[in-house]
Short mmCIF file of C-alpha atoms in Angstrom, two decimals:
data_model
loop_
_atom_site.label_atom_id
_atom_site.label_comp_id
_atom_site.label_asym_id
_atom_site.label_seq_id
_atom_site.Cartn_x
_atom_site.Cartn_y
_atom_site.Cartn_z
CA MET T 1 0.00 0.00 0.00
CA SER T 2 1.40 3.40 -0.89
CA PRO T 3 1.87 5.69 2.14
CA THR T 4 -0.45 8.30 0.63
CA LYS T 5 -3.35 5.90 0.15
CA LYS T 6 -5.76 5.88 3.07
CA ILE T 7 -7.05 2.65 4.56
CA ARG T 8 -10.76 2.24 3.88
CA VAL T 9 -12.56 0.36 6.65
CA ILE T 10 -16.08 -1.02 6.67
CA ALA T 11 -17.20 -1.54 10.26
CA ILE T 12 -20.02 -4.02 10.82
CA GLU T 13 -21.17 -3.37 14.34
CA PRO T 14 -24.74 -3.56 15.73
CA SER T 15 -24.16 -1.25 18.71
CA GLU T 16 -24.65 2.37 17.73
CA ILE T 17 -22.50 3.52 20.65
CA VAL T 18 -19.58 1.26 19.73
CA ALA T 19 -19.93 2.14 16.03
CA ALA T 20 -19.84 5.88 16.80
CA GLY T 21 -16.65 5.27 18.80
CA ILE T 22 -15.01 3.39 15.91
CA VAL T 23 -15.95 6.06 13.39
CA HIS T 24 -14.60 8.71 15.73
CA ILE T 25 -11.30 6.92 16.44
CA LEU T 26 -10.53 5.81 12.87
CA GLY T 27 -11.87 9.03 11.32
CA ASN T 28 -9.27 10.96 13.30
CA ALA T 29 -6.41 8.47 12.89
CA SER T 30 -3.75 9.36 10.32
CA GLY T 31 -3.72 7.13 7.25
CA PHE T 32 -7.42 6.20 7.55
CA ALA T 33 -10.33 7.33 5.41
CA LEU T 34 -13.59 8.03 7.26
CA PRO T 35 -14.88 4.49 7.90
CA SER T 36 -18.22 3.22 6.60
CA HIS T 37 -20.59 1.59 9.03
CA LEU T 38 -23.30 -1.07 8.80
CA PRO T 39 -25.28 -2.32 11.81
CA ASP T 40 -26.01 -5.75 10.34
CA ALA T 41 -23.97 -8.14 8.17
CA THR T 42 -26.96 -8.89 5.93
CA LEU T 43 -26.87 -5.28 4.73
CA LEU T 44 -23.42 -5.86 3.21
CA SER T 45 -23.99 -6.51 -0.48
CA ARG T 46 -20.37 -7.01 -1.52
CA ALA T 47 -17.38 -5.78 0.45
CA ARG T 48 -15.25 -5.54 -2.63
CA ALA T 49 -11.54 -4.88 -2.72
CA GLU T 50 -12.25 -1.83 -4.91
CA VAL T 51 -14.32 -0.24 -2.16
CA TYR T 52 -12.78 -1.38 1.14
CA ASP T 53 -9.35 -2.50 2.28
CA VAL T 54 -10.45 -4.28 5.44
CA VAL T 55 -13.61 -5.45 7.20
CA LEU T 56 -13.90 -4.70 10.92
CA LEU T 57 -16.49 -7.19 12.06
CA ASP T 58 -18.33 -7.69 15.33
CA PRO T 59 -19.50 -11.32 15.03
CA ALA T 60 -22.62 -10.28 16.93
CA ALA T 61 -23.69 -8.69 13.63
CA VAL T 62 -23.68 -12.13 11.96
CA ALA T 63 -26.48 -14.69 12.45
CA ALA T 64 -25.42 -17.15 15.19
CA HIS T 65 -25.46 -20.23 12.94
CA GLN T 66 -23.07 -18.55 10.48
CA ARG T 67 -20.50 -17.35 13.00
CA SER T 68 -18.24 -20.35 12.61
CA ASN T 69 -17.30 -19.10 9.14
CA VAL T 70 -17.77 -15.36 8.93
CA ARG T 71 -15.89 -15.09 5.66
CA ARG T 72 -18.40 -17.35 4.02
CA ALA T 73 -21.33 -15.69 5.80
CA LEU T 74 -20.28 -12.32 4.38
CA ASP T 75 -19.23 -13.82 1.03
CA LEU T 76 -15.83 -12.13 1.29
CA GLU T 77 -12.94 -12.70 -1.07
CA PRO T 78 -10.11 -14.75 0.44
CA SER T 79 -7.84 -11.74 0.02
CA MET T 80 -10.02 -9.40 2.11
CA PRO T 81 -8.61 -9.03 5.64
CA ILE T 82 -11.07 -9.34 8.52
CA VAL T 83 -10.41 -7.81 11.92
CA GLY T 84 -12.64 -9.27 14.61
CA LEU T 85 -14.15 -6.77 17.05
CA LEU T 86 -14.98 -9.14 19.87
CA THR T 87 -17.55 -7.36 22.01
CA ASP T 88 -18.80 -10.47 23.76
CA ALA T 89 -16.64 -12.86 25.80
CA ALA T 90 -18.37 -15.83 24.11
CA MET T 91 -16.93 -14.74 20.75
CA MET T 92 -13.35 -14.75 21.97
CA ALA T 93 -12.97 -18.50 21.84
CA ASP T 94 -12.96 -18.58 18.06
CA THR T 95 -10.35 -16.11 16.82
CA SER T 96 -8.65 -18.24 14.15
CA GLN T 97 -10.82 -16.95 11.33
CA TYR T 98 -9.69 -13.33 11.82
CA ASP T 99 -6.51 -11.71 10.59
CA ALA T 100 -6.41 -9.77 13.86
CA THR T 101 -8.75 -9.20 16.81
CA VAL T 102 -9.53 -6.39 19.23
CA THR T 103 -11.80 -6.18 22.28
CA LEU T 104 -13.67 -3.27 23.84
CA SER T 105 -11.13 -3.09 26.65
CA ASP T 106 -8.27 -2.39 24.19
CA ASP T 107 -6.93 1.14 23.75
CA ALA T 108 -7.77 3.17 20.65
CA ASP T 109 -4.13 2.83 19.49
CA VAL T 110 -4.39 -0.96 19.62
CA LEU T 111 -7.44 -0.84 17.35
CA ILE T 112 -5.54 1.34 14.85
CA ASP T 113 -2.39 -0.83 14.96
CA ARG T 114 -4.26 -4.13 14.55
CA ILE T 115 -6.16 -2.85 11.52
CA ARG T 116 -2.96 -1.51 9.97
CA SER T 117 -1.13 -4.79 10.48
CA ALA T 118 -4.03 -6.85 9.09
CA VAL T 119 -4.03 -4.73 5.94
CA ALA T 120 -0.22 -4.87 5.61
CA GLN T 121 -0.23 -8.65 6.12
CA GLU T 122 -2.78 -9.13 3.41
CA ARG T 123 -0.76 -7.10 0.90
CA LYS T 124 2.22 -9.42 1.16
CA GLU T 125 0.25 -12.46 0.11
CA PRO T 126 -0.47 -13.08 -3.55
CA LYS T 127 -4.13 -12.68 -4.33
CA GLY T 128 -6.30 -15.56 -5.37
CA ASN T 129 -3.84 -18.08 -4.07
CA GLY T 130 -5.94 -19.50 -1.28
CA SER T 131 -8.20 -22.38 -2.15
CA ARG T 132 -10.98 -21.17 0.12
CA LEU T 133 -14.04 -20.50 -2.00
CA SER T 134 -16.67 -17.93 -1.12
CA SER T 135 -20.20 -19.23 -0.53
CA ARG T 136 -21.27 -17.86 -3.91
CA GLU T 137 -18.38 -19.68 -5.57
CA CYS T 138 -19.37 -22.88 -3.75
CA ASP T 139 -22.93 -22.54 -5.11
CA ILE T 140 -21.55 -22.14 -8.62
CA LEU T 141 -19.09 -25.00 -8.22
CA LYS T 142 -21.96 -27.24 -7.11
CA ALA T 143 -24.01 -26.33 -10.17
CA VAL T 144 -21.02 -26.86 -12.49
CA ALA T 145 -20.36 -30.27 -10.94
CA LEU T 146 -24.01 -31.20 -11.46
CA GLY T 147 -23.55 -30.44 -15.15
CA HIS T 148 -25.52 -27.20 -15.38
CA THR T 149 -24.67 -24.76 -18.18
CA ASN T 150 -23.64 -21.15 -17.54
CA LYS T 151 -27.08 -20.01 -18.67
CA GLU T 152 -28.84 -22.40 -16.29
CA ILE T 153 -26.60 -21.35 -13.39
CA ALA T 154 -27.25 -17.68 -14.16
CA ASP T 155 -31.03 -18.29 -14.08
CA GLU T 156 -30.92 -20.38 -10.88
CA LEU T 157 -28.81 -17.87 -8.96
CA HIS T 158 -30.26 -14.70 -10.52
CA LEU T 159 -26.93 -13.62 -11.98
CA SER T 160 -25.84 -12.55 -15.44
CA VAL T 161 -24.06 -15.11 -17.58
CA ASN T 162 -21.01 -12.83 -17.52
CA THR T 163 -20.92 -12.91 -13.73
CA VAL T 164 -21.13 -16.71 -13.78
CA VAL T 165 -18.24 -16.84 -16.24
CA THR T 166 -16.18 -14.54 -14.00
CA HIS T 167 -16.92 -16.68 -10.93
CA ARG T 168 -15.95 -19.82 -12.83
CA ARG T 169 -12.69 -18.26 -13.89
CA ASN T 170 -11.95 -17.25 -10.29
CA ILE T 171 -12.81 -20.73 -9.00
CA SER T 172 -10.46 -22.38 -11.50
CA HIS T 173 -7.73 -19.90 -10.69
CA LYS T 174 -8.04 -20.44 -6.94
CA LEU T 175 -8.18 -24.23 -7.13
CA GLY T 176 -5.80 -24.80 -10.04
CA ILE T 177 -8.50 -26.95 -11.66
CA ASN T 178 -9.81 -26.12 -15.11
CA THR T 179 -11.88 -28.98 -16.47
CA ILE T 180 -15.47 -29.79 -15.49
CA PRO T 181 -14.57 -33.39 -14.49
CA GLY T 182 -11.73 -31.99 -12.38
CA LEU T 183 -14.07 -29.52 -10.63
CA THR T 184 -16.59 -32.31 -10.07
CA ALA T 185 -13.89 -34.51 -8.50
CA TYR T 186 -12.84 -31.62 -6.26
CA ALA T 187 -16.43 -31.00 -5.18
CA ILE T 188 -16.95 -34.67 -4.29
CA ILE T 189 -13.65 -35.08 -2.44
CA ASN T 190 -14.40 -31.97 -0.42
CA LYS T 191 -18.01 -33.04 0.22
CA ILE T 192 -19.41 -29.96 -1.51
CA ILE T 193 -21.68 -32.30 -3.46
CA ASP T 194 -22.67 -35.89 -2.90
CA ILE T 195 -21.56 -38.51 -5.39
CA ASP T 196 -25.13 -39.87 -5.54
CA SER T 197 -26.49 -36.53 -6.71
CA LEU T 198 -24.62 -36.85 -10.01
CA MET U 1 8.23 -26.68 -16.33
CA LYS U 2 10.62 -23.83 -15.66
CA ALA U 3 13.26 -26.08 -14.15
CA GLU U 4 14.04 -27.63 -17.49
CA ARG U 5 14.53 -24.39 -19.38
CA GLN U 6 17.85 -24.04 -21.13
CA PRO U 7 18.73 -21.09 -23.32
CA THR U 8 21.05 -22.93 -25.69
CA VAL U 9 20.06 -23.96 -29.16
CA PHE U 10 21.65 -27.29 -29.95
CA THR U 11 23.89 -27.40 -33.04
CA ALA U 12 25.30 -30.09 -35.34
CA LYS U 13 28.85 -29.62 -34.04
CA MET U 14 27.94 -30.40 -30.42
CA LYS U 15 28.67 -33.82 -28.99
CA LEU U 16 25.43 -35.76 -28.84
CA ALA U 17 26.29 -36.92 -25.31
CA ASP U 18 26.58 -33.26 -24.21
CA VAL U 19 23.20 -32.49 -25.74
CA ILE U 20 21.66 -35.27 -23.66
CA THR U 21 23.41 -34.09 -20.51
CA ALA U 22 21.92 -30.63 -21.09
CA ASP U 23 18.45 -31.99 -21.87
CA ARG U 24 17.89 -35.55 -20.75
CA ARG U 25 14.57 -35.79 -22.59
CA VAL U 26 16.47 -35.92 -25.88
CA LEU U 27 17.09 -39.56 -24.93
CA SER U 28 13.55 -40.58 -25.73
CA VAL U 29 13.67 -38.59 -28.99
CA LEU U 30 16.67 -40.68 -30.09
CA ALA U 31 14.91 -43.92 -29.23
CA ARG U 32 11.87 -42.89 -31.27
CA LEU U 33 14.04 -42.01 -34.27
CA GLY U 34 15.82 -45.35 -34.04
CA ILE U 35 19.19 -44.03 -32.84
CA SER U 36 20.71 -46.47 -30.37
CA LEU U 37 23.09 -45.39 -27.62
CA GLY U 38 26.84 -46.03 -27.33
CA PHE U 39 27.95 -43.32 -29.77
CA GLY U 40 30.93 -42.23 -27.64
CA ASP U 41 31.98 -38.62 -28.14
CA ALA U 42 30.64 -38.30 -31.67
CA SER U 43 28.98 -35.02 -32.72
CA VAL U 44 25.30 -34.75 -33.63
CA ASP U 45 26.39 -34.48 -37.25
CA ASP U 46 28.56 -37.63 -37.15
CA VAL U 47 25.96 -39.75 -35.35
CA CYS U 48 23.25 -38.72 -37.79
CA ARG U 49 25.42 -39.35 -40.86
CA GLU U 50 26.34 -42.80 -39.57
CA ARG U 51 22.70 -43.73 -38.92
CA GLY U 52 21.32 -42.23 -42.12
CA LEU U 53 19.26 -39.55 -40.42
CA SER U 54 19.18 -35.85 -41.33
CA ALA U 55 20.95 -33.86 -38.60
CA ARG U 56 18.82 -30.87 -39.55
CA LEU U 57 15.71 -32.91 -38.79
CA LEU U 58 16.99 -34.17 -35.44
CA LEU U 59 18.03 -30.64 -34.40
CA THR U 60 14.70 -29.20 -35.53
CA ILE U 61 12.86 -31.72 -33.35
CA ILE U 62 15.00 -31.40 -30.21
CA ASN U 63 15.26 -27.60 -30.34
CA THR U 64 11.53 -27.20 -30.94
CA ALA U 65 10.65 -29.64 -28.16
CA ALA U 66 12.97 -28.04 -25.60
CA PRO U 67 11.44 -25.28 -23.45
CA GLY U 68 12.37 -21.79 -24.62
CA GLY U 69 10.11 -21.16 -27.59
CA TYR U 70 12.49 -22.04 -30.47
CA ARG U 71 10.77 -21.39 -33.80
CA PRO U 72 11.72 -24.02 -36.38
CA ASP U 73 12.16 -23.19 -40.05
CA VAL U 74 9.72 -25.61 -41.68
CA THR U 75 10.64 -24.47 -45.19
CA ALA U 76 13.97 -26.29 -44.75
CA LEU U 77 12.21 -29.65 -44.21
CA THR U 78 11.71 -31.99 -47.16
CA GLY U 79 8.92 -34.49 -47.81
CA PRO U 80 11.04 -37.41 -46.52
CA ASP U 81 11.87 -35.35 -43.39
CA ILE U 82 8.17 -34.84 -42.66
CA LYS U 83 7.47 -38.54 -43.13
CA ARG U 84 10.14 -39.15 -40.48
CA VAL U 85 8.42 -36.61 -38.20
CA ALA U 86 5.11 -38.46 -38.61
CA ASP U 87 6.84 -41.76 -37.80
CA TYR U 88 8.51 -40.12 -34.83
CA LEU U 89 5.14 -38.91 -33.53
CA ALA U 90 3.58 -42.34 -34.00
CA ALA U 91 6.48 -43.91 -32.08
CA SER U 92 5.95 -41.36 -29.35
CA HIS U 93 2.27 -42.41 -29.16
CA ARG U 94 3.35 -46.02 -28.71
CA TYR U 95 5.65 -45.00 -25.88
CA PHE U 96 2.87 -43.05 -24.16
CA ARG U 97 0.39 -45.89 -24.47
CA GLN U 98 2.62 -48.85 -23.75
CA VAL U 99 4.96 -47.38 -21.15
CA MET U 100 3.98 -44.08 -19.56
CA LEU U 101 0.20 -44.40 -19.39
CA ALA U 102 0.32 -48.13 -18.67
CA GLU U 103 2.52 -47.45 -15.66
CA LEU U 104 0.47 -44.50 -14.48
CA HIS U 105 -2.70 -46.56 -14.89
CA ALA U 106 -1.41 -49.30 -12.61
CA ASN U 107 -0.01 -46.92 -9.99
CA ILE U 108 -2.95 -44.58 -9.87
CA HIS U 109 -5.42 -47.40 -9.33
CA ARG U 110 -3.16 -48.81 -6.61
CA LEU U 111 -3.02 -45.39 -4.96
CA LEU U 112 -6.77 -44.88 -5.16
CA ALA U 113 -7.34 -48.27 -3.54
CA THR U 114 -5.84 -46.68 -0.39
CA CYS U 115 -8.24 -43.75 -0.17
CA ASP U 116 -11.86 -43.32 0.93
CA GLU U 117 -14.60 -44.77 -1.23
CA ARG U 118 -16.08 -41.56 -2.63
CA SER U 119 -12.70 -40.09 -3.60
CA ALA U 120 -11.64 -43.41 -5.10
CA ALA U 121 -14.83 -43.68 -7.15
CA VAL U 122 -14.65 -40.19 -8.59
CA LEU U 123 -10.90 -40.23 -9.27
CA ASN U 124 -10.90 -43.71 -10.82
CA LYS U 125 -13.54 -42.49 -13.21
CA PHE U 126 -11.69 -39.23 -13.83
CA TYR U 127 -8.52 -41.12 -14.70
CA ASP U 128 -10.23 -43.71 -16.89
CA ASP U 129 -12.05 -40.98 -18.81
CA TYR U 130 -8.77 -39.14 -19.24
CA GLU U 131 -7.08 -42.25 -20.59
CA SER U 132 -9.93 -42.87 -23.03
CA GLU U 133 -9.71 -39.29 -24.25
CA VAL U 134 -5.96 -39.60 -24.84
CA ASN U 135 -6.39 -42.90 -26.66
CA ALA U 136 -9.17 -41.50 -28.82
CA HIS U 137 -7.01 -38.51 -29.72
CA PHE U 138 -4.03 -40.73 -30.55
CA ASP U 139 -6.27 -42.98 -32.67
CA PHE U 140 -7.58 -39.95 -34.53
CA GLU U 141 -4.06 -38.77 -35.31
CA GLU U 142 -2.82 -42.19 -36.32
CA GLU U 143 -5.83 -43.00 -38.49
CA GLN U 144 -6.46 -39.61 -40.06
CA VAL U 145 -3.71 -37.07 -39.57
CA PHE U 146 -0.48 -39.03 -40.05
CA PRO U 147 -1.59 -40.95 -43.17
CA TYR U 148 -2.74 -37.70 -44.74
CA VAL U 149 0.53 -35.94 -43.88
CA LYS U 150 2.53 -38.82 -45.35
CA LYS U 151 0.58 -38.73 -48.60
CA LEU U 152 1.15 -35.02 -48.85
CA ALA U 153 4.85 -35.54 -48.09
CA GLU U 154 5.01 -38.03 -50.97
CA GLY U 155 3.64 -35.33 -53.25
CA HIS U 156 0.07 -36.65 -53.55
CA ARG U 157 -2.86 -34.33 -53.51
CA CYS U 158 -5.78 -35.51 -51.41
CA ASP U 159 -8.64 -34.11 -49.37
CA ARG U 160 -8.10 -33.45 -45.72
CA ALA U 161 -10.61 -35.21 -43.48
CA TYR U 162 -9.91 -33.34 -40.25
CA ASP U 163 -10.12 -29.84 -38.91
CA ASP U 164 -7.25 -27.95 -37.25
CA SER U 165 -9.45 -26.55 -34.48
CA GLN U 166 -10.41 -30.10 -33.44
CA PHE U 167 -6.73 -30.80 -33.10
CA ALA U 168 -5.96 -27.81 -30.87
CA GLU U 169 -9.02 -28.40 -28.70
CA ASN U 170 -8.05 -32.04 -28.09
CA HIS U 171 -4.55 -30.99 -27.08
CA ASP U 172 -5.85 -28.38 -24.62
CA ASN U 173 -8.33 -30.80 -23.02
CA ILE U 174 -5.69 -33.47 -22.59
CA SER U 175 -3.15 -31.20 -20.94
CA ASP U 176 -5.75 -29.44 -18.76
CA ALA U 177 -7.16 -32.73 -17.48
CA LEU U 178 -3.69 -34.01 -16.61
CA ALA U 179 -2.85 -30.79 -14.74
CA ASP U 180 -6.16 -31.07 -12.85
CA LEU U 181 -5.39 -34.63 -11.82
CA ARG U 182 -1.95 -33.57 -10.64
CA ASN U 183 -3.33 -30.67 -8.59
CA ILE U 184 -6.04 -32.82 -7.03
CA LEU U 185 -3.51 -35.46 -5.95
CA LEU U 186 -1.05 -32.80 -4.83
CA LYS U 187 -3.37 -30.40 -3.03
CA TYR U 188 -6.76 -31.85 -2.27
CA LEU U 189 -6.76 -35.59 -1.70
CA PRO U 190 -6.53 -36.21 2.06
CA ASP U 191 -3.59 -38.30 3.29
CA THR U 192 -4.20 -41.95 2.48
CA GLY U 193 -1.14 -43.41 4.21
CA ALA U 194 0.51 -44.23 0.86
CA GLU U 195 2.79 -41.21 0.67
CA LEU U 196 5.60 -42.75 -1.38
CA LEU U 197 3.25 -44.15 -3.98
CA ARG U 198 1.48 -40.80 -4.15
CA ILE U 199 4.79 -39.00 -4.73
CA GLU U 200 5.68 -41.54 -7.41
CA VAL U 201 2.35 -40.95 -9.16
CA ILE U 202 2.68 -37.16 -8.99
CA ASN U 203 6.22 -37.35 -10.34
CA ARG U 204 5.00 -39.51 -13.23
CA ILE U 205 2.24 -37.03 -13.99
CA PHE U 206 4.82 -34.22 -14.15
CA ASP U 207 6.91 -36.37 -16.51
CA ILE U 208 3.99 -37.27 -18.74
CA GLY U 209 2.88 -33.64 -18.81
CA GLU U 210 6.30 -32.54 -20.03
CA GLU U 211 6.56 -35.37 -22.58
CA LEU U 212 3.08 -34.54 -23.87
CA ARG U 213 3.97 -30.87 -24.11
CA ARG U 214 7.03 -31.73 -26.19
CA HIS U 215 5.02 -34.08 -28.36
CA THR U 216 2.34 -31.46 -28.95
CA VAL U 217 4.78 -28.68 -29.77
CA VAL U 218 6.39 -30.83 -32.47
CA GLU U 219 2.94 -31.32 -34.01
CA ASN U 220 1.93 -27.68 -33.66
CA ALA U 221 5.19 -26.03 -34.68
CA ILE U 222 6.53 -28.47 -37.29
CA LEU U 223 3.92 -30.84 -38.67
CA ILE U 224 0.89 -28.56 -38.98
CA PRO U 225 2.72 -25.50 -40.40
CA TRP U 226 4.49 -27.73 -42.94
CA VAL U 227 1.17 -29.25 -43.99
CA LYS U 228 -0.50 -25.85 -44.35
CA ARG U 229 2.37 -24.48 -46.39
CA ASN U 230 2.44 -27.48 -48.71
CA GLU U 231 -1.32 -27.62 -49.11
CA ALA U 232 -1.24 -23.99 -50.19
CA SER U 233 1.59 -24.49 -52.67
CA LYS U 234 -0.24 -27.18 -54.61
#
């Protein structure tokens, strides 16, 4: 990241008081753009790399049954860093899915430093190298493995054919698998689809 | 296959043994052209003269096949040269079928017998389909492409019964499927307790991939351009 480019944060935090504090702290920190805020994860359409550099997420903003994989719940790219804002002691047990974590008892400087380091860490890693697929990509992989055409997948998932093609290209790039039989084999081995459903 | 890149272009004055030391895959080229080993320190030129093979042809094949993007001059190749190229490619098919794929077939099925049922089922099928596709492509070339090329090389005019795009598509499918199989075994199949066999299989897939690449580039950069040029000149 160039030193002149400001870090763009999207904070997903249900508490208005906590959110106001985050906006205040980061809005006044050097090197940060004024952060965006959403009270609920379902309001996040796509936290795209073009728009944000890092997601600051309070898992309380994610439905309880989806908290074990927040990246999938938010349909985030593997390259998007996530900083966990752990407001509830119950959330602190599961920190492995975050690039960094902070709690409400941390100082403002700690919040700033952790976000900076999560963003810097992410930059060092080549993009699209992880094999973790987003939930949307998993849906598309399933459909491909079941033999559906791009047009059928687009209709089923309410997407344009172009978007399906882009997702398929990203899936192949991430996995290093290009043929339909290869993707099907991957999906079965990883239990994304059942062999009997073919 | 970056590891095997070498910048040198092999020349007729070089010792054949040095050529092989620089690019060990030349060994299988010699076998397919009927050149037996034990040639001492003789140059490429000398060995070829002794065995009645055109040194220009041998160099065209090995330089084109080596990584590095060498562009052969197909205008220098005669009809008899191109017949030799077709025979060379047919011999390379035999080697793939009888040695490389036969070995991979046995090892891959042994490996898959050690893994869970669902993975075994899907990968056995994946491999068998791959092998059928390769065999069908080889059959197509042996039955349609090579005989046509040989007739053309003998100066006969005849109608071509195949389409170039079919050719390129087959080649892409075959190399993509092999790379997929390699990545699945390398990255995604859970440990099955047969690590050494798995490494052996992956190594073989790398080898076959490189041999297939070399085989394909000889077809794409020598055979097909020569055919097009000579079809046009008639």
